[in-house]
PDB file of C-alpha atoms in Angstrom:
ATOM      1  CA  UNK A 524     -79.167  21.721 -25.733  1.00  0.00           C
ATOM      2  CA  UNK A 525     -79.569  20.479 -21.949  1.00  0.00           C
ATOM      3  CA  UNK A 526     -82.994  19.849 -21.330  1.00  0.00           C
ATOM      4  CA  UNK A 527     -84.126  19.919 -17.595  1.00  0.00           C
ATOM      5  CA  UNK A 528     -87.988  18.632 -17.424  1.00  0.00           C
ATOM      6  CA  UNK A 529     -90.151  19.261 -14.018  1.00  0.00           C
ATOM      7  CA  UNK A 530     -92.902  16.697 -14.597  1.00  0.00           C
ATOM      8  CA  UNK A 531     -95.354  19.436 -12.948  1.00  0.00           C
ATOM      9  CA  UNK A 532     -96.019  22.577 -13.788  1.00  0.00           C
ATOM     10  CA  UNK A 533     -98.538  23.282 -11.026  1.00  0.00           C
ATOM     11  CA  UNK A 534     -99.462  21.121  -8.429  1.00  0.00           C
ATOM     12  CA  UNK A 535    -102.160  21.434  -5.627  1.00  0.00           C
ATOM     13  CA  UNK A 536    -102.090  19.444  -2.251  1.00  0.00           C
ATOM     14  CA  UNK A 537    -103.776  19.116   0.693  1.00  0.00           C
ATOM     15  CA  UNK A 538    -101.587  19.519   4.583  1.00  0.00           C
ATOM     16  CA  UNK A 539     -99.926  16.664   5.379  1.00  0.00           C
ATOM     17  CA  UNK A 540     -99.709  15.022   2.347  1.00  0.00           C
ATOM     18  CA  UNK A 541     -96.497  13.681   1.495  1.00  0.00           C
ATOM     19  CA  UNK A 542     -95.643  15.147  -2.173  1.00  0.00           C
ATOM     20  CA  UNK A 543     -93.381  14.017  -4.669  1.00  0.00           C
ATOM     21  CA  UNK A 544     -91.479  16.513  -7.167  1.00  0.00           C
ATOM     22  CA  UNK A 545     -89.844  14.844  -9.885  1.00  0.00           C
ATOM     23  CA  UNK A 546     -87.144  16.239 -12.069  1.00  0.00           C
ATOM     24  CA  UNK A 547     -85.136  14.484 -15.414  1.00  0.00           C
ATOM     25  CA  UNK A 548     -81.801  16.142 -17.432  1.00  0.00           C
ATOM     26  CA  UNK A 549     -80.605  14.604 -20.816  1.00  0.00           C
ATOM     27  CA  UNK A 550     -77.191  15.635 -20.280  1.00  0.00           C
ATOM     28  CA  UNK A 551     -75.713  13.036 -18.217  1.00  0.00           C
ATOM     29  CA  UNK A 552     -74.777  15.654 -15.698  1.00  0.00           C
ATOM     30  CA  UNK A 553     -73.844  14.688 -12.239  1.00  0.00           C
ATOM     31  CA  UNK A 554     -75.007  17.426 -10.425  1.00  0.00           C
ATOM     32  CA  UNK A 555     -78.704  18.113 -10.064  1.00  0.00           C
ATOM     33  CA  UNK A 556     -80.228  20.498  -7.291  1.00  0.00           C
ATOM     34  CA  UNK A 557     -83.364  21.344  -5.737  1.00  0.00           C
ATOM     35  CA  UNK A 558     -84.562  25.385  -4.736  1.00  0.00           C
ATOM     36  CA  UNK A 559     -87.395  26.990  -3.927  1.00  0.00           C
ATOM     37  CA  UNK A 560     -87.875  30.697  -4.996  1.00  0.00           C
ATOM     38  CA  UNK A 561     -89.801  33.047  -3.069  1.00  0.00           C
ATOM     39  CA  UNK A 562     -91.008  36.798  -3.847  1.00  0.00           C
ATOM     40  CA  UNK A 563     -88.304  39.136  -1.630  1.00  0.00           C
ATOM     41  CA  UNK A 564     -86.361  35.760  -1.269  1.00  0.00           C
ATOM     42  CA  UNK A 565     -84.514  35.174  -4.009  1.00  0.00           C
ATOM     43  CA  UNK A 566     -83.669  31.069  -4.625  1.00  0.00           C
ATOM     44  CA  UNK A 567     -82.656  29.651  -1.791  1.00  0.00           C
ATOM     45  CA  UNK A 568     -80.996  25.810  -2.058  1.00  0.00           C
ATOM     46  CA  UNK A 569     -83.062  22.737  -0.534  1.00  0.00           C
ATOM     47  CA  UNK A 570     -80.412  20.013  -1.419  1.00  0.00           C
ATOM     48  CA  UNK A 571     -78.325  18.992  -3.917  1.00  0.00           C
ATOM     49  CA  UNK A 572     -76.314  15.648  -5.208  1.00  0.00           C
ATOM     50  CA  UNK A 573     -73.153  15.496  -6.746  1.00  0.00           C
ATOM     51  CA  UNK A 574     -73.835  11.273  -7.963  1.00  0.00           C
ATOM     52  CA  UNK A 575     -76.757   8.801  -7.882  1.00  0.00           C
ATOM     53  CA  UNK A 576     -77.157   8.339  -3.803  1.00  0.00           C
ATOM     54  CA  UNK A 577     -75.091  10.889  -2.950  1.00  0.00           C
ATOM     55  CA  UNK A 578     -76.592  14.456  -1.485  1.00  0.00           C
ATOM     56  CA  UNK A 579     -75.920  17.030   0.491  1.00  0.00           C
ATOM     57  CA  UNK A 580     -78.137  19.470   2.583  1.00  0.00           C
ATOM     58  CA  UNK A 581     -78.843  23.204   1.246  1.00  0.00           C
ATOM     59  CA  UNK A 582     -79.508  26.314   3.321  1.00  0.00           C
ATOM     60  CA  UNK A 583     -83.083  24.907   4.158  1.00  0.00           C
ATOM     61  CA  UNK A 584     -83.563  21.082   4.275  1.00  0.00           C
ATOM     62  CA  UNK A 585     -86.091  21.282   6.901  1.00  0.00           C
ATOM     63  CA  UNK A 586     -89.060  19.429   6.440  1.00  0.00           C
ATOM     64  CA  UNK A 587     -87.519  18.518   2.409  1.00  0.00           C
ATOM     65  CA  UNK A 588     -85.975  14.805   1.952  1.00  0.00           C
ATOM     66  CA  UNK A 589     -84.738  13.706  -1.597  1.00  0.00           C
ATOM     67  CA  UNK A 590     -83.950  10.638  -3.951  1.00  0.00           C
ATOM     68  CA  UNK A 591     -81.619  10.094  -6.400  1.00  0.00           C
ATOM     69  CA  UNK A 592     -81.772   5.793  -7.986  1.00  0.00           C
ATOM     70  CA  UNK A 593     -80.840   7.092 -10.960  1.00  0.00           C
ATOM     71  CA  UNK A 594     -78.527   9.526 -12.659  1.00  0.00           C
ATOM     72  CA  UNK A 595     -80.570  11.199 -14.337  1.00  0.00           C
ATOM     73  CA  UNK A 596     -83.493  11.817 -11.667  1.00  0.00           C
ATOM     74  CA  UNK A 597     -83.672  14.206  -8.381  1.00  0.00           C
ATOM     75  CA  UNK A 598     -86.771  13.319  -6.582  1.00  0.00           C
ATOM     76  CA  UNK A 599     -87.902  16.171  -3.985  1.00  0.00           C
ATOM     77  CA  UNK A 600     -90.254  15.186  -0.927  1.00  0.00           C
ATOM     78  CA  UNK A 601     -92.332  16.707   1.106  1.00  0.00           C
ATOM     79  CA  UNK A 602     -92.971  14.769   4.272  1.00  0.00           C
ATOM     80  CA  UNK A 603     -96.007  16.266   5.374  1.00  0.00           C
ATOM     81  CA  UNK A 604     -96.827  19.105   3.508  1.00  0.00           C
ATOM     82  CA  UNK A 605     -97.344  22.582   5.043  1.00  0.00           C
ATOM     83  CA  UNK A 606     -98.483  25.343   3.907  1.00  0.00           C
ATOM     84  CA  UNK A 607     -95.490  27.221   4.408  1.00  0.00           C
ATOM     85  CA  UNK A 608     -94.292  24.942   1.487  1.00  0.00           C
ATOM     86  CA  UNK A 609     -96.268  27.077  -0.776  1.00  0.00           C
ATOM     87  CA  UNK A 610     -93.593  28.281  -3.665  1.00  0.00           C
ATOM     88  CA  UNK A 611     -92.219  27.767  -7.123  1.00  0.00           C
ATOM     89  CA  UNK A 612     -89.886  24.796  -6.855  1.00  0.00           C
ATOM     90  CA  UNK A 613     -86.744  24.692  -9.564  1.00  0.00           C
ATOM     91  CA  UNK A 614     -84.675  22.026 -10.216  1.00  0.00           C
ATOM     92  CA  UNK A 615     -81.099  22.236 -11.641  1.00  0.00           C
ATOM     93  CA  UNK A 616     -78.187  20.322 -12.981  1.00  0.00           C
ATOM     94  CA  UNK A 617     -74.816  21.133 -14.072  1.00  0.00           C
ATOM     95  CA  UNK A 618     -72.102  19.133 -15.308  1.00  0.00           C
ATOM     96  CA  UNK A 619     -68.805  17.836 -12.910  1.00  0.00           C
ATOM     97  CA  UNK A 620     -65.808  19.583 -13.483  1.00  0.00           C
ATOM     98  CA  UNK A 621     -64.388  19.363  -9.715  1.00  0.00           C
ATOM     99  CA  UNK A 622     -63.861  23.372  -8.907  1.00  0.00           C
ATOM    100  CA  UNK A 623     -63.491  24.416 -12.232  1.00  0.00           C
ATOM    101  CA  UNK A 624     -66.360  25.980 -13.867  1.00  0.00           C
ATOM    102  CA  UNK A 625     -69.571  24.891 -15.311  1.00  0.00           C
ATOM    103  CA  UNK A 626     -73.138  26.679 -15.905  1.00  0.00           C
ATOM    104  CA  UNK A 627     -76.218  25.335 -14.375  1.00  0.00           C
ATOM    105  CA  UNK A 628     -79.456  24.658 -16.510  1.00  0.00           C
ATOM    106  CA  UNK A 629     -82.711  25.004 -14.777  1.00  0.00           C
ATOM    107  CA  UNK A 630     -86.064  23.319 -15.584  1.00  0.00           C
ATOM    108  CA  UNK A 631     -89.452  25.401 -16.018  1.00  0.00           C
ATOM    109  CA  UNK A 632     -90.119  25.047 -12.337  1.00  0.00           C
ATOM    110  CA  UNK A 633     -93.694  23.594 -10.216  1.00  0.00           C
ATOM    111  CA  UNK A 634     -95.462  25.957  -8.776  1.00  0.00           C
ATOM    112  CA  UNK A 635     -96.649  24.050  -5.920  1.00  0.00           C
ATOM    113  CA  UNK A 636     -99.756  25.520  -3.189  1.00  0.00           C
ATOM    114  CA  UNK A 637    -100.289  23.719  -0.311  1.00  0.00           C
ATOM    115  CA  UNK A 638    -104.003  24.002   1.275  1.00  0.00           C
TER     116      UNK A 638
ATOM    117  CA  UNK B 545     -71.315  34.661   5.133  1.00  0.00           C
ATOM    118  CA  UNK B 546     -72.250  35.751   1.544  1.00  0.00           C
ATOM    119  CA  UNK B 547     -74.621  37.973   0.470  1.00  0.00           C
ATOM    120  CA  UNK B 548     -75.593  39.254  -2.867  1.00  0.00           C
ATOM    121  CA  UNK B 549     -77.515  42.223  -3.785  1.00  0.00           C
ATOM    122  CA  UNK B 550     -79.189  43.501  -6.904  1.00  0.00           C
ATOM    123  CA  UNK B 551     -80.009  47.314  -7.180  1.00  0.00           C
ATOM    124  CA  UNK B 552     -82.324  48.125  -8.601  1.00  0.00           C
ATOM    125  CA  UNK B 553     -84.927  45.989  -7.998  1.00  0.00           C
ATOM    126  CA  UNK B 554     -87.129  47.006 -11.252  1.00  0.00           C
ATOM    127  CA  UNK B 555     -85.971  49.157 -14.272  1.00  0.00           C
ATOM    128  CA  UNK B 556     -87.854  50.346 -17.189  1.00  0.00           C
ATOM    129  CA  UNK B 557     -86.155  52.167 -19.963  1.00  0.00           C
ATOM    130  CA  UNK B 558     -87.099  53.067 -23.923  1.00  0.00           C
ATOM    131  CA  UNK B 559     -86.143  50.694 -26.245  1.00  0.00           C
ATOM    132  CA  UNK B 560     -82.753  50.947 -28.071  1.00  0.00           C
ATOM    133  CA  UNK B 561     -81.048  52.614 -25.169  1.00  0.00           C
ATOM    134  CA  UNK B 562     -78.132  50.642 -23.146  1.00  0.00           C
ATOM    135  CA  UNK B 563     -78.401  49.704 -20.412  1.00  0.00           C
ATOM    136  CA  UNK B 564     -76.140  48.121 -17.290  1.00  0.00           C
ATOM    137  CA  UNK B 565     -77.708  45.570 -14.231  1.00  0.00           C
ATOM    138  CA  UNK B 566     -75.849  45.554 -10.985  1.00  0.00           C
ATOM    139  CA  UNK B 567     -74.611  42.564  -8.823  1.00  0.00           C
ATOM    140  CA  UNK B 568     -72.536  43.127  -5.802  1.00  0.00           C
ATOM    141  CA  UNK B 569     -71.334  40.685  -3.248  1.00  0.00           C
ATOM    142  CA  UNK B 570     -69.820  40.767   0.073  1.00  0.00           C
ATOM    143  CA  UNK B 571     -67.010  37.813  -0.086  1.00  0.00           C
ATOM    144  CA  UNK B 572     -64.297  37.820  -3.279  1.00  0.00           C
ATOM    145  CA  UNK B 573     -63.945  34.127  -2.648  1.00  0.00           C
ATOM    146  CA  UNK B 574     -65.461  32.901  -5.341  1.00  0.00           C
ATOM    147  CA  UNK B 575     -65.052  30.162  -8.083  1.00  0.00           C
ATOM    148  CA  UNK B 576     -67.476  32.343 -11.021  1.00  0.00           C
ATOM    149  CA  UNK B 577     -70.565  34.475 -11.292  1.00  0.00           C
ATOM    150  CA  UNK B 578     -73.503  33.487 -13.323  1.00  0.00           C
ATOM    151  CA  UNK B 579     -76.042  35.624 -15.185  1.00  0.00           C
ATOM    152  CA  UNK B 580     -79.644  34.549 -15.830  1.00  0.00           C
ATOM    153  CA  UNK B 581     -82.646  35.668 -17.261  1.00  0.00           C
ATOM    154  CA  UNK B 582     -86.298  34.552 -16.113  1.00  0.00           C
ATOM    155  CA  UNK B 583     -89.101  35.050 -17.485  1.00  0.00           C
ATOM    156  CA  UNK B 584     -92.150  35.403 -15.600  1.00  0.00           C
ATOM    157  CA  UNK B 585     -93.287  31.797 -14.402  1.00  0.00           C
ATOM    158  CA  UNK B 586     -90.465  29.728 -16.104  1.00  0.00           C
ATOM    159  CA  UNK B 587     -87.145  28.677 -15.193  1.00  0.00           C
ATOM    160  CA  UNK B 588     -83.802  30.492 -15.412  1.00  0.00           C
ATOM    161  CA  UNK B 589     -81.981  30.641 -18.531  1.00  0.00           C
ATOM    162  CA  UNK B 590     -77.748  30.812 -18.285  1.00  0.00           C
ATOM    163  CA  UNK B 591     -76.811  33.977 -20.086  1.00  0.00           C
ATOM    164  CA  UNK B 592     -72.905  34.159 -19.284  1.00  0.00           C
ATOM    165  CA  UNK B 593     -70.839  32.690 -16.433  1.00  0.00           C
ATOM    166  CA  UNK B 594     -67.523  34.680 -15.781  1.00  0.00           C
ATOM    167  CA  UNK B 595     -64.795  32.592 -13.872  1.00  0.00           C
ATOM    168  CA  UNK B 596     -62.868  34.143 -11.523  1.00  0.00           C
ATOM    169  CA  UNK B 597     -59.676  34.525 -13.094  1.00  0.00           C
ATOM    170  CA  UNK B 598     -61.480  36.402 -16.007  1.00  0.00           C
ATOM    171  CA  UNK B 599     -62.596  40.422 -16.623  1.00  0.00           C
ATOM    172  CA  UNK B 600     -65.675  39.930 -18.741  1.00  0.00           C
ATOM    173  CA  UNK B 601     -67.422  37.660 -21.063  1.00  0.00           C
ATOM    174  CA  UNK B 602     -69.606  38.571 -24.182  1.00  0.00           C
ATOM    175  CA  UNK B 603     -72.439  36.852 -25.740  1.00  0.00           C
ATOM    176  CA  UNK B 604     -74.442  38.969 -28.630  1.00  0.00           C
ATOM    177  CA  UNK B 605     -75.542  42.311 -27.252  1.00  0.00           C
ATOM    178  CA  UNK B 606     -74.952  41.424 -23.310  1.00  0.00           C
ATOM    179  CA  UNK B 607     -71.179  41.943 -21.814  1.00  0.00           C
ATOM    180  CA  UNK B 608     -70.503  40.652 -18.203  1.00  0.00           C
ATOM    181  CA  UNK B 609     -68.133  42.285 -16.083  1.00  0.00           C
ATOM    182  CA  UNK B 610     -66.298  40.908 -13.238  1.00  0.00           C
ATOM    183  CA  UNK B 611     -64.587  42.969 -10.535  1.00  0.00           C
ATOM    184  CA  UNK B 612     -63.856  40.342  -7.668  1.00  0.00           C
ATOM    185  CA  UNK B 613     -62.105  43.160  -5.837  1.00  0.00           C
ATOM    186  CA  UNK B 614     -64.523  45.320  -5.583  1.00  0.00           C
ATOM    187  CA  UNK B 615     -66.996  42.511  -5.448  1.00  0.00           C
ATOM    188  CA  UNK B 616     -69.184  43.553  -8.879  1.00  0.00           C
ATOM    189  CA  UNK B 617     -70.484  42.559 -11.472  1.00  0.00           C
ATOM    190  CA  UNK B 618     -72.495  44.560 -14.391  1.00  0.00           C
ATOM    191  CA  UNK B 619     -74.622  42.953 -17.018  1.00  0.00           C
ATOM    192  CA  UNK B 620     -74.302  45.516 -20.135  1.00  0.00           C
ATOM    193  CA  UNK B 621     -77.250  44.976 -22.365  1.00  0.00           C
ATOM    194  CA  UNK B 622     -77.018  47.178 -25.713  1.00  0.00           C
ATOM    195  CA  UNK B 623     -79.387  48.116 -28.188  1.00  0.00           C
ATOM    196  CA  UNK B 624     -81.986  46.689 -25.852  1.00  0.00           C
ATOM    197  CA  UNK B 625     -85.447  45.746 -27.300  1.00  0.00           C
ATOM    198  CA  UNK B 626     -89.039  44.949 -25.927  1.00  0.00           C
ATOM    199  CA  UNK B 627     -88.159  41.114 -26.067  1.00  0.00           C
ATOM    200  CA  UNK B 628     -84.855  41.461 -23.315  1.00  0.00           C
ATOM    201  CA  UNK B 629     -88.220  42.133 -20.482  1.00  0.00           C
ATOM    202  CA  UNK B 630     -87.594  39.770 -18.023  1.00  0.00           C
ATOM    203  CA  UNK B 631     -85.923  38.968 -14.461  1.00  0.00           C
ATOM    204  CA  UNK B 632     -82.274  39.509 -14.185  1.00  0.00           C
ATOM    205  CA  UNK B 633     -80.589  37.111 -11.527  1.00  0.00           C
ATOM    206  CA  UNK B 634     -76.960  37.111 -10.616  1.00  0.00           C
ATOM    207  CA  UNK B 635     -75.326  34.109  -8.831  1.00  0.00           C
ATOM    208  CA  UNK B 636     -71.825  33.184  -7.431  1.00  0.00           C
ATOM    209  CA  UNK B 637     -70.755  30.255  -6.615  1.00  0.00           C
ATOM    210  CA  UNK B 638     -69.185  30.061  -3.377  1.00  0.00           C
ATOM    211  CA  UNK B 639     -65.668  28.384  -2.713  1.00  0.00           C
ATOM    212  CA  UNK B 640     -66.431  27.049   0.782  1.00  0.00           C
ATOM    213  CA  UNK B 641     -68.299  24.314   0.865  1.00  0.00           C
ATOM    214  CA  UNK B 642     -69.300  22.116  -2.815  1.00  0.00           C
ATOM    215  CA  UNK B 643     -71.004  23.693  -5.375  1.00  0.00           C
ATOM    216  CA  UNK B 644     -73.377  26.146  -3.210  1.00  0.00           C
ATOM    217  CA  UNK B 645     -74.424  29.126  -5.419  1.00  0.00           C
ATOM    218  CA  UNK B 646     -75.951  32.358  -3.366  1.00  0.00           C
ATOM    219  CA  UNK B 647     -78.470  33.971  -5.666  1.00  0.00           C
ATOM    220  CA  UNK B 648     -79.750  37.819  -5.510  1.00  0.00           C
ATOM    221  CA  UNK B 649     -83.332  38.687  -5.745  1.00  0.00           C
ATOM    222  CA  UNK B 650     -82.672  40.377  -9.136  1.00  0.00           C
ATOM    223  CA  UNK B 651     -83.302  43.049 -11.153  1.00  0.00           C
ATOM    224  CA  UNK B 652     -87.051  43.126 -13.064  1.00  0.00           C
ATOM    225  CA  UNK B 653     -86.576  44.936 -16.285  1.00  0.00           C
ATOM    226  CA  UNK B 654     -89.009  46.440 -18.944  1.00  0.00           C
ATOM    227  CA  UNK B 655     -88.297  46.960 -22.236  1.00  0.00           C
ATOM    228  CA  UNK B 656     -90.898  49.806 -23.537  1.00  0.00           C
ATOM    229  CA  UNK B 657     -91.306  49.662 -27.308  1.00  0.00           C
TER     230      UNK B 657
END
């Protein structure tokens, strides 16, 4: 089974800080995405990254930057946290399969509160 | 620009009746439509994903329709028991653009034993 792991389940920081969100797969999957989910919202898509260095902006990068050294890592940043960065954070992979079809596996999520 | 919509928002319904989730969407171009299941404070869990040359896919007791068409989708649970309660999300994946999915705000649905 794909295993996505979110190295936090709930984190608590402080405005301003700059935050780090860390997510691993076991699956050697190439694609690995960030999104935040928000009550009324739905999940809306940060960024995402198709290979190690390679990403792409979501529908709300603002205020987000990420990292990818490594294949199996998708590092999410806050800059400066605000606290209208206040929500559950998922992260994502899937595996390449250029427009044909393949499911995406999502870890257990951070619930992250900014103060 | 694509929107998708989940009516309703909350369900509950006796348990061992069947039951179908909606999932509409305002663009046919699509690649497939995904099915989840959350639970409350987890992640999602993949249920079924339909491509978009297909009609339905079946896993146990849940059936997924596809209608591009009409742009629907139903999630047919049967037999349904106290342990399906959860979040139903529906997501398509978008052919414009690379791998951008457009998720609706789902369906929350009890299970009352």
């Amino acid at each position: 089974d794909v295993k996505v792991t979110q190295s936090s389940r709930y984190l608590v920081k402080r405005t301003g800080e700059k935050v780090f969100l860390e997510c691993v797969q076991d699956m050697d999957h190439e694609n690995m995405f960030w999104y935040r989910q928000d009550p009324g919202l739905g999940l809306r898509l940060i960024y995402f990254s198709y290979d190690v260095k390679m990403k792409e902006k979501g529908d709300i990068p603002e205020g987000y930057s990420v990292s990818r050294e490594k294949k199996e890592r998708f590092s999410l940043i806050l800059e400066s946290a605000s606290t209208n960065q206040t929500s559950m954070y998922l992260c994502a992979s899937s595996l390449f399969a250029g427009k044909s079809n393949q499911p995406q596996h999502f870890g257990d999520g951070t619930r992250l509160s900014i103060l | 620009k694509q929107e998708v919509t989940q009516i309703p928002a909350a369900l509950s319904v006796p348990e061992g009746e069947n039951l179908v989730l909606n999932c509409s969407f305002t663009d046919s171009a699509i690649y497939n439509l995904q099915w989840f299941r959350q639970d409350p404070g987890k992640g999602l869990t993949s249920l079924l994903l339909i491509q978009s040359s297909q009609r339905e896919q079946t896993s146990g007791r849940l059936n997924a329709s596809l209608d591009k068409s009409s742009g629907r989708s139903t999630l047919y649970i049967a037999a349904s028991q106290p342990g399906d309660s959860a979040t139903y999300l529906c997501a398509v994946r978008v052919t414009s653009g690379t791998y951008k999915y457009i998720f609706g705000t789902g369906t929350r649905l009890k299970v009352l034993a």
